[in-house]
Coordinates of C-alpha atoms in Angstrom, one line a residue:
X1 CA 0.1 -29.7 42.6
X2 CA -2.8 -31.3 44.6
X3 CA -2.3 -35.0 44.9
X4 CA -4.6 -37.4 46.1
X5 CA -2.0 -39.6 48.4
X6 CA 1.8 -38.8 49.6
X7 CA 4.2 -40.4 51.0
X8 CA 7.2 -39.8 53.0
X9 CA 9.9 -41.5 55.2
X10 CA 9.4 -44.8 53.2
X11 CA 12.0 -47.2 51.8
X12 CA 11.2 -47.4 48.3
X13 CA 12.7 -50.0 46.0
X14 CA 11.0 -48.7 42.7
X15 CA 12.8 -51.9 39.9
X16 CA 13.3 -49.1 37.9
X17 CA 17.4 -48.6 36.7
X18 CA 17.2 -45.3 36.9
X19 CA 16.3 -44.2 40.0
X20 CA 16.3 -47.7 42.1
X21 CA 15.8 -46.2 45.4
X22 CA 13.8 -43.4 46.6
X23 CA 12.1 -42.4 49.9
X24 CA 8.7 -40.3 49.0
X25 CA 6.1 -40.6 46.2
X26 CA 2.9 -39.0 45.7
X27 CA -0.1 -40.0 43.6
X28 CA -2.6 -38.1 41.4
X29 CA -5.4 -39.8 39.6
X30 CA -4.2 -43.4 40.0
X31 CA -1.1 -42.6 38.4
X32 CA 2.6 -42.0 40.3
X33 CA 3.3 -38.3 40.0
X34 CA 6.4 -38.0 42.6
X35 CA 9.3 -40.5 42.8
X36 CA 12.3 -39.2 44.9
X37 CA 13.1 -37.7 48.4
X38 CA 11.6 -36.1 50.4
X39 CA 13.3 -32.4 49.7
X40 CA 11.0 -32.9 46.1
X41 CA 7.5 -33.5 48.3
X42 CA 7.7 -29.3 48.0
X43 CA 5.8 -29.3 45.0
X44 CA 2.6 -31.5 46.3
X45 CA -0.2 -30.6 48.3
X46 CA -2.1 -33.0 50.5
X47 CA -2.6 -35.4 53.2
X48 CA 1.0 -36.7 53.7
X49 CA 1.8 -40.4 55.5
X50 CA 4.6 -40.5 57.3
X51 CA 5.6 -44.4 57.1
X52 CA 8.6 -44.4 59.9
X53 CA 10.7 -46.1 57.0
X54 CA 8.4 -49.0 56.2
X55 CA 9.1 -50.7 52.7
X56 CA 7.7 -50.2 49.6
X57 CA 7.6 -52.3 46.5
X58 CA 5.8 -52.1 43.0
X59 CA 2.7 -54.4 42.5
X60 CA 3.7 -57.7 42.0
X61 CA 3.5 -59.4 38.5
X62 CA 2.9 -63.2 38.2
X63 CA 4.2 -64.1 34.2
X64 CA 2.7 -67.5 34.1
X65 CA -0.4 -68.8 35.8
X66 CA -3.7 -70.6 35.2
X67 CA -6.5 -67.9 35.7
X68 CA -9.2 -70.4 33.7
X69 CA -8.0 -73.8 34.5
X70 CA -8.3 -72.9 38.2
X71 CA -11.7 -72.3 37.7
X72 CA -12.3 -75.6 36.3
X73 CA -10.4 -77.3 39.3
X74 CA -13.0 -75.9 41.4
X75 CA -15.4 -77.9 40.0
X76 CA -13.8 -81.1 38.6
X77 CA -13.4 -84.2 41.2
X78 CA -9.7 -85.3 41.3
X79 CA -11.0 -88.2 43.4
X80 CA -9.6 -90.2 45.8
X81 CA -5.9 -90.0 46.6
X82 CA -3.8 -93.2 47.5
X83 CA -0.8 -95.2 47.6
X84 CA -0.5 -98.4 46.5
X85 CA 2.5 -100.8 47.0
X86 CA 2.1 -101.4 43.3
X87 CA -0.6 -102.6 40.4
X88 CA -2.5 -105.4 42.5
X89 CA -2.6 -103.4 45.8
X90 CA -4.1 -100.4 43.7
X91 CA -6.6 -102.7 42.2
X92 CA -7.2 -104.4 46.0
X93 CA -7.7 -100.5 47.2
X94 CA -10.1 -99.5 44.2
X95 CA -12.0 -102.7 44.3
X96 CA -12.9 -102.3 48.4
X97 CA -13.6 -98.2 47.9
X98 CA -16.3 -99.3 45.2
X99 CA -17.7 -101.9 47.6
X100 CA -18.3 -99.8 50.2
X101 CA -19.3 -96.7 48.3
X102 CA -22.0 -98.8 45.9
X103 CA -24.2 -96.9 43.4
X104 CA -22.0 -93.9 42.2
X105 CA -22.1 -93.4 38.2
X106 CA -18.3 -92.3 38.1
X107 CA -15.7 -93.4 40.6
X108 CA -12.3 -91.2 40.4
X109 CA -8.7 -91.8 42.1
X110 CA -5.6 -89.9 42.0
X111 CA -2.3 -91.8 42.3
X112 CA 1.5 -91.0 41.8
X113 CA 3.0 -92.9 38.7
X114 CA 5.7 -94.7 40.5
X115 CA 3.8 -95.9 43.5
X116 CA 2.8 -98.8 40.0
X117 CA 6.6 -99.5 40.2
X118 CA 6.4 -99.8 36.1
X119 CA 3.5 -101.9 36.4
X120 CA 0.5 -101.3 33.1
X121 CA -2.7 -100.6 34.1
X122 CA -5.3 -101.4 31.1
X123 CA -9.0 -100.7 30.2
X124 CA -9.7 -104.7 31.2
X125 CA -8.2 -104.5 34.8
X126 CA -10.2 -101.6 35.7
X127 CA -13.3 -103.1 34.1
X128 CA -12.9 -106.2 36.4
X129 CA -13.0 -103.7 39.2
X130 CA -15.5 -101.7 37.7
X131 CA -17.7 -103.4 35.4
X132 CA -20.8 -101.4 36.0
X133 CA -19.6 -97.8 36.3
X134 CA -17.1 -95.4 34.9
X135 CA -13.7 -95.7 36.4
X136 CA -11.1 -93.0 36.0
X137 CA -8.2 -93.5 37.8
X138 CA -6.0 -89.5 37.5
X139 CA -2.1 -89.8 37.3
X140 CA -0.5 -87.6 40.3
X141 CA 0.3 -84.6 37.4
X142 CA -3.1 -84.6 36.1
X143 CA -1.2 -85.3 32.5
X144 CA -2.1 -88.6 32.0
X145 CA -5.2 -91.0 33.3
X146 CA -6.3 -94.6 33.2
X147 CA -10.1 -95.5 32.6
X148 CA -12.1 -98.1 32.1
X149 CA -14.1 -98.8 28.8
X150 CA -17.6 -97.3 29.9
X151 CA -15.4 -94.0 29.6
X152 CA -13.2 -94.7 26.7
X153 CA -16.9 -95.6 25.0
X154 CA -18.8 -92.4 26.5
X155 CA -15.2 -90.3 25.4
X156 CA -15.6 -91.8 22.1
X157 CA -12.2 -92.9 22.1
X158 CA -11.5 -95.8 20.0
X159 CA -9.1 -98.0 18.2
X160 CA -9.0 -96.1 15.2
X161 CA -9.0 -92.2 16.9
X162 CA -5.6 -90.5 15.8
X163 CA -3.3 -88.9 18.6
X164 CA -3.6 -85.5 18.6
X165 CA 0.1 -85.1 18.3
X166 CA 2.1 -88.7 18.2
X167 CA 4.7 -89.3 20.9
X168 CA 3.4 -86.3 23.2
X169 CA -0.2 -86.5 23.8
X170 CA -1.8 -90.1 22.7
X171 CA -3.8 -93.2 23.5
X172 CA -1.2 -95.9 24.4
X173 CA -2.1 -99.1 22.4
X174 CA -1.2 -102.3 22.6
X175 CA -1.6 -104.7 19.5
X176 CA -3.2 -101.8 17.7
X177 CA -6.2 -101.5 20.3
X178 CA -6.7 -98.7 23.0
X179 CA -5.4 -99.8 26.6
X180 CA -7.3 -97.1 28.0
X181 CA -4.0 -95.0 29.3
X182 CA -3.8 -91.6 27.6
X183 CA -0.9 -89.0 27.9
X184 CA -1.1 -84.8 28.0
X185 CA -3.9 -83.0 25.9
X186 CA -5.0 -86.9 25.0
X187 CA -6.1 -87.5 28.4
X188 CA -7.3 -83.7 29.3
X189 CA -10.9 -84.0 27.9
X190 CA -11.5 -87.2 30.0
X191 CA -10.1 -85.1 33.4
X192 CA -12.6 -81.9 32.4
X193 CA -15.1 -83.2 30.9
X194 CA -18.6 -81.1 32.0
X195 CA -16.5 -78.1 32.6
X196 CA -18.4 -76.8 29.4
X197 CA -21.2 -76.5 31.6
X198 CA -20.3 -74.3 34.1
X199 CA -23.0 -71.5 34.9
X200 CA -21.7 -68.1 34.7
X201 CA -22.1 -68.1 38.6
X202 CA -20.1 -70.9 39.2
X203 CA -17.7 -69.0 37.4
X204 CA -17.8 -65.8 38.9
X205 CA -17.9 -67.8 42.4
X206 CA -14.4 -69.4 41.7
X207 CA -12.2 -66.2 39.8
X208 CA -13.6 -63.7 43.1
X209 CA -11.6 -66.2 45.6
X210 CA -8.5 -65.4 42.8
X211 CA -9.2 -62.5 42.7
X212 CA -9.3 -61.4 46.7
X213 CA -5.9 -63.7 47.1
X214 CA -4.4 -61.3 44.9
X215 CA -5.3 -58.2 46.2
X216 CA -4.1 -59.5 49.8
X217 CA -0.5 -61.0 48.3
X218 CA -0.5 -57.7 45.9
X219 CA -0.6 -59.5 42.5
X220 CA -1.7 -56.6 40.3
X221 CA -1.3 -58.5 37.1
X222 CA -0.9 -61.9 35.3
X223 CA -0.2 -63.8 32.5
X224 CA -3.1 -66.2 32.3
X225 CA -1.5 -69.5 30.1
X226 CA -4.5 -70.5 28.5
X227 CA -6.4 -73.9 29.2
X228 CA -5.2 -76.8 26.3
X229 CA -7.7 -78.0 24.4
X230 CA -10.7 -76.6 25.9
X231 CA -10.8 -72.8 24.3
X232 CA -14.3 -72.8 24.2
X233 CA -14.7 -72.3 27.9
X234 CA -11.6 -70.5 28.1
X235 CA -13.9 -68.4 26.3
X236 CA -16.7 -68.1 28.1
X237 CA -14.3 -67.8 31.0
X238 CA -12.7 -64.9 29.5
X239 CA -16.7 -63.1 28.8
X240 CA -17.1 -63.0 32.2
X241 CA -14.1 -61.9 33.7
X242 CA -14.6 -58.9 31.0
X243 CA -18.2 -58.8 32.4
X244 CA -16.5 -58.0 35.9
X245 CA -14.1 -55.4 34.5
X246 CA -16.8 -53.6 33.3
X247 CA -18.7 -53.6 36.4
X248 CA -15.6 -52.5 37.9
X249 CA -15.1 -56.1 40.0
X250 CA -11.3 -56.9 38.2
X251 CA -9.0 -54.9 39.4
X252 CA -6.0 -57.1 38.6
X253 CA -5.0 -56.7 35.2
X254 CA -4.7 -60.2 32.9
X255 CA -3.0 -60.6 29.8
X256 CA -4.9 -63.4 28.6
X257 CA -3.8 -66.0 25.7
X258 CA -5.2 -68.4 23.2
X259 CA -4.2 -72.7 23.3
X260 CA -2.7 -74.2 20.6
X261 CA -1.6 -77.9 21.2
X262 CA -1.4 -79.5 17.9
X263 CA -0.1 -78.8 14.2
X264 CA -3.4 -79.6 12.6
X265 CA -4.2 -76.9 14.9
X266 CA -2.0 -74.3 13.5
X267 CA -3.6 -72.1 11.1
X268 CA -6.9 -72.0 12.8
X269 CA -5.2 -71.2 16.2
X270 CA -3.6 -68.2 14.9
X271 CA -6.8 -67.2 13.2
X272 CA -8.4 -67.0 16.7
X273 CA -5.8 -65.6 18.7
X274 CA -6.7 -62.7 16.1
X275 CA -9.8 -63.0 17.1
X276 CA -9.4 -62.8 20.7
X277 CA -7.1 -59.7 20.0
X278 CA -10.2 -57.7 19.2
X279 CA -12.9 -59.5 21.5
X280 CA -11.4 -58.9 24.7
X281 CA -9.7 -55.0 25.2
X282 CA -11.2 -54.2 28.5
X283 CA -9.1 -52.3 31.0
X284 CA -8.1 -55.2 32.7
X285 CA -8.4 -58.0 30.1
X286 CA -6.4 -57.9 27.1
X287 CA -5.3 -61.0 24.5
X288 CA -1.8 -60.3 22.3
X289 CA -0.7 -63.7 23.4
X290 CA -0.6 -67.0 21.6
X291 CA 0.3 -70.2 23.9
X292 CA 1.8 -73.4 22.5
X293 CA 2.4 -76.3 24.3
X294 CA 5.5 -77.8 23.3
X295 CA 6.0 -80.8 25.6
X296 CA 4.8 -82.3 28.6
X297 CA 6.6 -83.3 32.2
X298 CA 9.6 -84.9 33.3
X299 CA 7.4 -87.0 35.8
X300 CA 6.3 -89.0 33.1
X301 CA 9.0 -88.4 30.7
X302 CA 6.9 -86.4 28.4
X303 CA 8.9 -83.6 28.4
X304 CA 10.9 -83.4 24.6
X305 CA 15.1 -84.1 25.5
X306 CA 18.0 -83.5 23.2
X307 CA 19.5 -86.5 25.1
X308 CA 17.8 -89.4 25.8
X309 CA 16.1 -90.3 29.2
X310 CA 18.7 -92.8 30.9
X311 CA 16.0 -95.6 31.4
X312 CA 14.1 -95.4 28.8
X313 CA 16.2 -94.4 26.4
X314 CA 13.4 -92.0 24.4
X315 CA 13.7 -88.5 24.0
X316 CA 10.2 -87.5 23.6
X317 CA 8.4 -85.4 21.0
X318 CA 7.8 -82.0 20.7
X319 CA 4.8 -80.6 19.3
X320 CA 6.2 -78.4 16.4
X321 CA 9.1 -78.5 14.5
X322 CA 11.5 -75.5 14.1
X323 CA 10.3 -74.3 10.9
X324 CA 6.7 -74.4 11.9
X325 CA 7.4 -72.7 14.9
X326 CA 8.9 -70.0 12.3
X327 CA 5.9 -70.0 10.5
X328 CA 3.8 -69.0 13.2
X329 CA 6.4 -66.0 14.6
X330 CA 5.8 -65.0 10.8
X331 CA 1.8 -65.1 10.7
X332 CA 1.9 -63.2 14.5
X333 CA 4.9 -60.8 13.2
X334 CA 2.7 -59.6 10.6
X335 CA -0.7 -59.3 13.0
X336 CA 1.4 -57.7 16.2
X337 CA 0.8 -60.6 18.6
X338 CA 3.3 -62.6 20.6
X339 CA 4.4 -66.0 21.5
X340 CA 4.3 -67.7 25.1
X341 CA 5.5 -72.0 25.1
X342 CA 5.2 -74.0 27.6
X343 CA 9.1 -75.5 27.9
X344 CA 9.7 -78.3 30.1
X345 CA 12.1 -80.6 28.5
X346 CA 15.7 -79.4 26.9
X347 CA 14.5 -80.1 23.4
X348 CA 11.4 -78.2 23.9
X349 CA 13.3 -74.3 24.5
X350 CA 16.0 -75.6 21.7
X351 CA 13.4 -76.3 19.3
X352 CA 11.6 -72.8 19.9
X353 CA 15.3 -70.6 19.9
X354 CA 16.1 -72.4 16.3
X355 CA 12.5 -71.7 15.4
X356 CA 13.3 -67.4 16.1
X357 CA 16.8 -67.9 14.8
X358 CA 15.0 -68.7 11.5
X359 CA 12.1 -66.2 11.7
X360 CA 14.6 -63.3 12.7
X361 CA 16.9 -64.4 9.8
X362 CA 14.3 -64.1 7.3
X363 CA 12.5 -60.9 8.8
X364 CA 15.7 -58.9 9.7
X365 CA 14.6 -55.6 11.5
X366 CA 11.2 -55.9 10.8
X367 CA 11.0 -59.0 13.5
X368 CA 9.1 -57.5 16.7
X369 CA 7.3 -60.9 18.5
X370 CA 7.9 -61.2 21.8
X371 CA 8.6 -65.2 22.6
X372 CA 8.7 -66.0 25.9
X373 CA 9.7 -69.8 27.0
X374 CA 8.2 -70.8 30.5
X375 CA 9.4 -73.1 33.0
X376 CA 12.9 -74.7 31.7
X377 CA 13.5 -77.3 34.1
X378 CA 16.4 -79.0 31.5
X379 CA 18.6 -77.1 29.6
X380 CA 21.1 -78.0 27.5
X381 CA 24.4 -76.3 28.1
X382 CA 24.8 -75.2 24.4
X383 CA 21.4 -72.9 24.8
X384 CA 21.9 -71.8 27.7
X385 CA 23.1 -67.9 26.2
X386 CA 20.9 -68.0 23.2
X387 CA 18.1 -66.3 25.0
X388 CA 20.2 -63.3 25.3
X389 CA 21.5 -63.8 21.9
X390 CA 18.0 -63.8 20.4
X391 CA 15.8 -61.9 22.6
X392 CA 13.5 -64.5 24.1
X393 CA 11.9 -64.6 27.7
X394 CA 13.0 -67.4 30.0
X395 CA 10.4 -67.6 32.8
X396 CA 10.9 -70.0 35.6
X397 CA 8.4 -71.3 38.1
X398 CA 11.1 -70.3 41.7
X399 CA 9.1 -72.3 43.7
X400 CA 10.0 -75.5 42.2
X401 CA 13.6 -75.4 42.5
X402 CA 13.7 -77.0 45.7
X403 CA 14.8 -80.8 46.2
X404 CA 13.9 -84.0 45.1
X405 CA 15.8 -82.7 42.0
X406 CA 19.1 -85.4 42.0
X407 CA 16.9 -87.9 43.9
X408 CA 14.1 -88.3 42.6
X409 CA 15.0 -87.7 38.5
X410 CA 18.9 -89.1 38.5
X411 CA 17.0 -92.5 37.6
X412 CA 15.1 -90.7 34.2
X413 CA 17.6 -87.7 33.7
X414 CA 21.0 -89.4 34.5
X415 CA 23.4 -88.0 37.6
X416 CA 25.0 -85.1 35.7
X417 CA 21.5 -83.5 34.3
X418 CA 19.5 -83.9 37.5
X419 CA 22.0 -81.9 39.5
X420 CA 22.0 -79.7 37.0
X421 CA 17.8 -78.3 36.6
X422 CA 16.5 -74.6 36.8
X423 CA 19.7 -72.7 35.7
X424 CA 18.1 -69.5 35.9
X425 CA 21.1 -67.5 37.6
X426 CA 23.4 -68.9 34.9
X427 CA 20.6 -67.3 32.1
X428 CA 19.8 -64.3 33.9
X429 CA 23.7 -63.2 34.3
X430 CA 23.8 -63.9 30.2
X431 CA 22.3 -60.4 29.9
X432 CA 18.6 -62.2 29.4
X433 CA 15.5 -61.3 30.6
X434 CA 14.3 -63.5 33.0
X435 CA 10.5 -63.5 35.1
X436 CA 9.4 -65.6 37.6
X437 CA 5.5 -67.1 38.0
X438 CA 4.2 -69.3 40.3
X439 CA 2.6 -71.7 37.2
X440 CA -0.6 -72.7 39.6
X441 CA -3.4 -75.0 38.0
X442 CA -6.4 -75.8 40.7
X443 CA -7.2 -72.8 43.2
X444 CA -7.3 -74.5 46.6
X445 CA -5.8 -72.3 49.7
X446 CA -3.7 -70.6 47.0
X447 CA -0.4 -71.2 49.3
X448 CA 1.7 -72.4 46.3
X449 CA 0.4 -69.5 44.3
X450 CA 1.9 -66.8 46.9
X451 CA 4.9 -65.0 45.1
X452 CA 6.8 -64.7 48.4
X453 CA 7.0 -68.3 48.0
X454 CA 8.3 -68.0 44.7
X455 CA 10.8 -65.4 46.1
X456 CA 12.5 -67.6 48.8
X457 CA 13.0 -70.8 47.2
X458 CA 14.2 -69.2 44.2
X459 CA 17.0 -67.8 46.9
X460 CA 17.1 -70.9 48.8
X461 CA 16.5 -74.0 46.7
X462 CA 15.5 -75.6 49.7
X463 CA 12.1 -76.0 51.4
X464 CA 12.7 -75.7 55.2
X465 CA 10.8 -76.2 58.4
X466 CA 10.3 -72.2 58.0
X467 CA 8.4 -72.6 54.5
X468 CA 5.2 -71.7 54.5
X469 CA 4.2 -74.6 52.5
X470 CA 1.5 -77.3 52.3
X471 CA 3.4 -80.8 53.5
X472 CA 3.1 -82.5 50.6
X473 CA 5.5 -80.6 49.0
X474 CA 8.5 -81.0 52.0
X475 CA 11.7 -82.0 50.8
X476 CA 14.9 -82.4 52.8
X477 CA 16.8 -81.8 50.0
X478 CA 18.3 -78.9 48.5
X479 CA 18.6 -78.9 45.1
X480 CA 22.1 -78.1 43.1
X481 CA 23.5 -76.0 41.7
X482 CA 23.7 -74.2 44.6
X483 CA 24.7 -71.3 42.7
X484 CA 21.7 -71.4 40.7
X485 CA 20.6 -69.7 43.9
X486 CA 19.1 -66.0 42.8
X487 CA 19.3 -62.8 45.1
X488 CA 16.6 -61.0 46.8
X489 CA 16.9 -58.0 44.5
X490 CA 16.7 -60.1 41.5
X491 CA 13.9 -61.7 43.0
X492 CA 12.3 -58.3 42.8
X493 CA 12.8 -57.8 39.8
X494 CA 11.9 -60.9 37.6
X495 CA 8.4 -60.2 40.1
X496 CA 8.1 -57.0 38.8
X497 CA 9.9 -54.9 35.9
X498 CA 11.0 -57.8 34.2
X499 CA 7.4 -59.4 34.5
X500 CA 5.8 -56.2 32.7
X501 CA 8.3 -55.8 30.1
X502 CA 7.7 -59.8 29.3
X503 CA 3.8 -58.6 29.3
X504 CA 4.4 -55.7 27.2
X505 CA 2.7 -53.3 30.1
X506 CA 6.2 -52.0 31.3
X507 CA 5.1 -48.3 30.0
X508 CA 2.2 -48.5 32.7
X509 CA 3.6 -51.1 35.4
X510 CA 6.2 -53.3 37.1
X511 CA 8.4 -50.0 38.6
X512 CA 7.4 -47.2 40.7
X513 CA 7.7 -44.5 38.6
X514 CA 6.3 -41.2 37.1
X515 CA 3.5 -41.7 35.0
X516 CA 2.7 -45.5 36.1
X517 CA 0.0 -47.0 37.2
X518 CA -0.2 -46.3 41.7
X519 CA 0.4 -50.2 41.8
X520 CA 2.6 -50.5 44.9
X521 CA 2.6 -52.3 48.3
X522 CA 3.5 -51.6 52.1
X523 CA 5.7 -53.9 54.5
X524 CA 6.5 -53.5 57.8
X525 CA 10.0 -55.1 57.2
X526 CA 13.0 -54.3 54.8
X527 CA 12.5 -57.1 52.2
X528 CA 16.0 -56.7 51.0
X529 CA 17.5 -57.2 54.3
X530 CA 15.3 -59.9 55.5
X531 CA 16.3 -63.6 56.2
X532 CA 15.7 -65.4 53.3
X533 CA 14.4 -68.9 55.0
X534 CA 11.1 -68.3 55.9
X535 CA 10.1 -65.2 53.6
X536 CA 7.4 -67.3 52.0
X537 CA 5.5 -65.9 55.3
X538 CA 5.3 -62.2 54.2
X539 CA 2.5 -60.4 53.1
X540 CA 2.0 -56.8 52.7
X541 CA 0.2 -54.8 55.0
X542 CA -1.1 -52.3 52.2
X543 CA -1.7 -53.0 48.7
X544 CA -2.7 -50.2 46.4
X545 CA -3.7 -50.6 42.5
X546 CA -4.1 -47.3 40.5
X547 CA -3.7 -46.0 43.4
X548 CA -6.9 -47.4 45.2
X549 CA -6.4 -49.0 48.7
X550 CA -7.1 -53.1 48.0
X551 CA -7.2 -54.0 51.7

């Protein structure tokens, strides 16, 4: 047989069970028509690369990232970042920046929650600072903000406007009026507002920086998770990256989603994940996927717990209840579409494993949605081998699980649960199916978004002086339990097989192997072998898709 590419004298890990290791391929027509050694290369004809025992690994699959909202980044101001030694020094710090910068029609900051040291911010201190513009001061997160009342009047926000979902995302009131402090998908219109008006250039500026990052890291497909509470130009997001498949411009495949945040939400939601189904079917743009967001962030102690948080002594809400959650794996059972929840908070994963409990129980065999719950910072011990049990995804975000775990949250979580976060070895050894993703909102140098991040921390749980990491995110800590810590070859795999299967691509990607998609990238080290501090710095020095050379 003629083949278009060969290879020989390689070190192939191919995440595929049955043949895990293999020294030659050869490719025909984008697809993988050799795996094996070299003895079965008798059969092809060709130009054959001898590659002196250089690594090879399938194309790398990020399960859970933020194609859309990183777009948005690009263009929203996150404004000026600071920090205050509390409420009156951030008010002394505002008050001086909009005396010296007079004029502006919108002044934004960007502070970490606790440099307020519990200290309320309200609508009527930041309209003494800033009684004749808008004011929006960001929380650290970018899940809750503060403003003043030019934008709670602008926003429409008033006394009388419901929370979108009580408890989770909400305008915090005080004696039944707005304060002008607004938690999760509450707050999100106020931190992209204009985003609506992108042009389709702007658009196509931002996703071509994504999309030439990926083809240098080797991030031939993605999960994008959707962007709460602002489908519409999700929407228009999604026509043009199907615009650029169709000019041939995407070559990294997307499994897109559609955003529901609230109950009210519910039956219209699944309506239009139906019709995104059908809109987008591109080769490199498809939509099976619903996304619910369930909770919110520990940071701010909007994630959902099944014990309380130690200071506050709240729990936080959930968006959906089990049985509504069985309602929906009911509505997408009978339509073929799946399930993808954003999981931060112990309560939050429980909630969704009691929700498929009841939806298997009632569908029996004729169940098929794939649920997959993303990030898992908390878990409670008693879930810990449902997703096994039950068939769900658990996807974790690696490049978190570093420190400023028992520090920073033993305050909020209590000792015992803060020392106890990101228990993915513990799931994964259940028999579960476990992915990794790198989670990224904003765009930016795209460091955090690099998978061989993801990789070594996962096998770390430590960021060292060896991380290829922006400083803001050094910690001297490592973060327990140390044998949490995962391996380099199931590093590989939650990156790759387990990714696709999660995706429902794993008939055309995620191993090397016959009839796949040529997705597969070239190192000049052994990956398995290679020192596991300071493997955040690799990058491959090929990178094929469908068999196409990317750089």
């Amino acid at each position: 047989m003629k083949a278009d590419h060969i290879i020989k004298n390689a070190k192939i890990f191919t995440s595929d069970k049955k043949n895990p290791q293999a020294t030659a391929l050869a490719v025909k027509d984008g697809k993988f028509v050799y795996v094996g050694n070299e003895a079965g290369l008798k059969d092809f004809e060709g130009k054959v690369t001898d590659l002196g025992g250089k690594f090879i690994l399938p194309g790398i699959i990020d399960s859970h990232v933020h194609v859309t909202i990183g777009v948005a980044f690009d263009y929203v101001d996150l404004g000026v970042r600071f920090e205050p030694d509390g409420k009156q020094s951030a008010m002394d710090f505002m008050s001086a920046y909009i005396k010296e910068h007079p004029g502006e029609k919108c002044y934004r900051f960007l502070v970490e929650r606790h440099y307020l040291k519990g200290e309320e911010i309200t609508k009527e201190d930041l309209d003494k600072v800033c009684p004749d513009a808008e004011l929006i001061l960001l929380e650290g997160e970018c899940h809750s903000n503060w403003v003043n009342s030019k934008v709670l009047k602008r926003m429409g926000i008033a006394d009388d406007t419901p929370d979108p979902v009580p408890g989770l995302a909400y305008y915090v009131r005080k004696d039944g009026h707005v304060t002008g402090n607004s938690f999760e998908t509450a707050s999100w219109p106020i931190l992209f507002d204009g985003t609506n008006e992108l042009t389709e250039e702007q658009i196509v500026a931002s996703v071509s920086r994504w999309i030439e990052f990926s083809k240098k890291e080797g991030v031939s497909a993605v999960f994008d998770a959707g962007f709460p509470e602002h489908n519409p130009v999700h929407e228009r997001m999604y026509d043009v990256l199907c615009k650029l498949d169709q000019e041939g411009k995407l070559p990294i495949y997307i499994d897109g989603c559609y955003v529901l945040t609230r109950p009210s939400k519910m039956h219209e939601a699944i309506e239009e994940v139906k019709r995104f189904n059908k809109k987008y079917n591109t080769e490199h743009l498809k939509v099976h996927t619903l996304k619910i967001f369930m909770d919110g962030t520990l940071k701010i102690e909007t994630a959902a717990m099944v014990t309380p948080y130690v200071d506050t002594g709240v729990t936080g809400t959930t968006a959906f209840q089990p049985a509504q959650v069985a309602e929906i794996l009911k509505a997408l059972n009978e339509a073929g579409l799946d399930l993808h929840v954003h999981t931060v908070g112990e309560a939050a994963s429980r909630v969704i494993l009691d929700g498929v409990e009841l939806a298997r129980k009632e569908l029996g065999d004729k169940y098929h949605v794939k649920v997959t719950c993303a990030h898992l910072e908390v878990q409670d011990d008693a879930d810990l081998d449902r997703f096994a049990k039950l068939g769900v995804f658990a996807n974790y975000t690696p490049w978190w699980h570093n420190g400023g775990g028992p520090g920073a949250l033993a305050q909020m979580l209590g000792e015992r649960r803060s020392r106890n976060m990101y228990r993915c070895k513990t799931v994964w050894n259940t028999g579960a199916l476990v992915a990794w993703s790198s989670d990224n909102v904003a765009y930016g140098d795209f460091t955090t978004w690099s998978p061989y991040l993801g990789m070594e921390i996962g096998m770390t749980r430590t960021i060292s002086e060896k991380t290829n990491v922006p400083p803001y995110c050094i910690s001297p800590e490592t973060n327990p339990p140390y044998e949490e810590k995962m391996n380099m070859e199931e590093m590989l795999l939650g990156y790759t097989i387990n990714g696709a299967k999660q995706l429902g691509i794993e008939d055309k990607k995620g191993s090397i192997e016959v009839g796949k998609d040529a997705d597969f990238l070239v190192f000049g080290d052994d990956l398995l072998n290679a020192e596991h501090e300071g493997f955040s710095h690799n990058v491959p020095a090929q990178v094929y898709f469908g068999g196409k050379k990317m750089n």
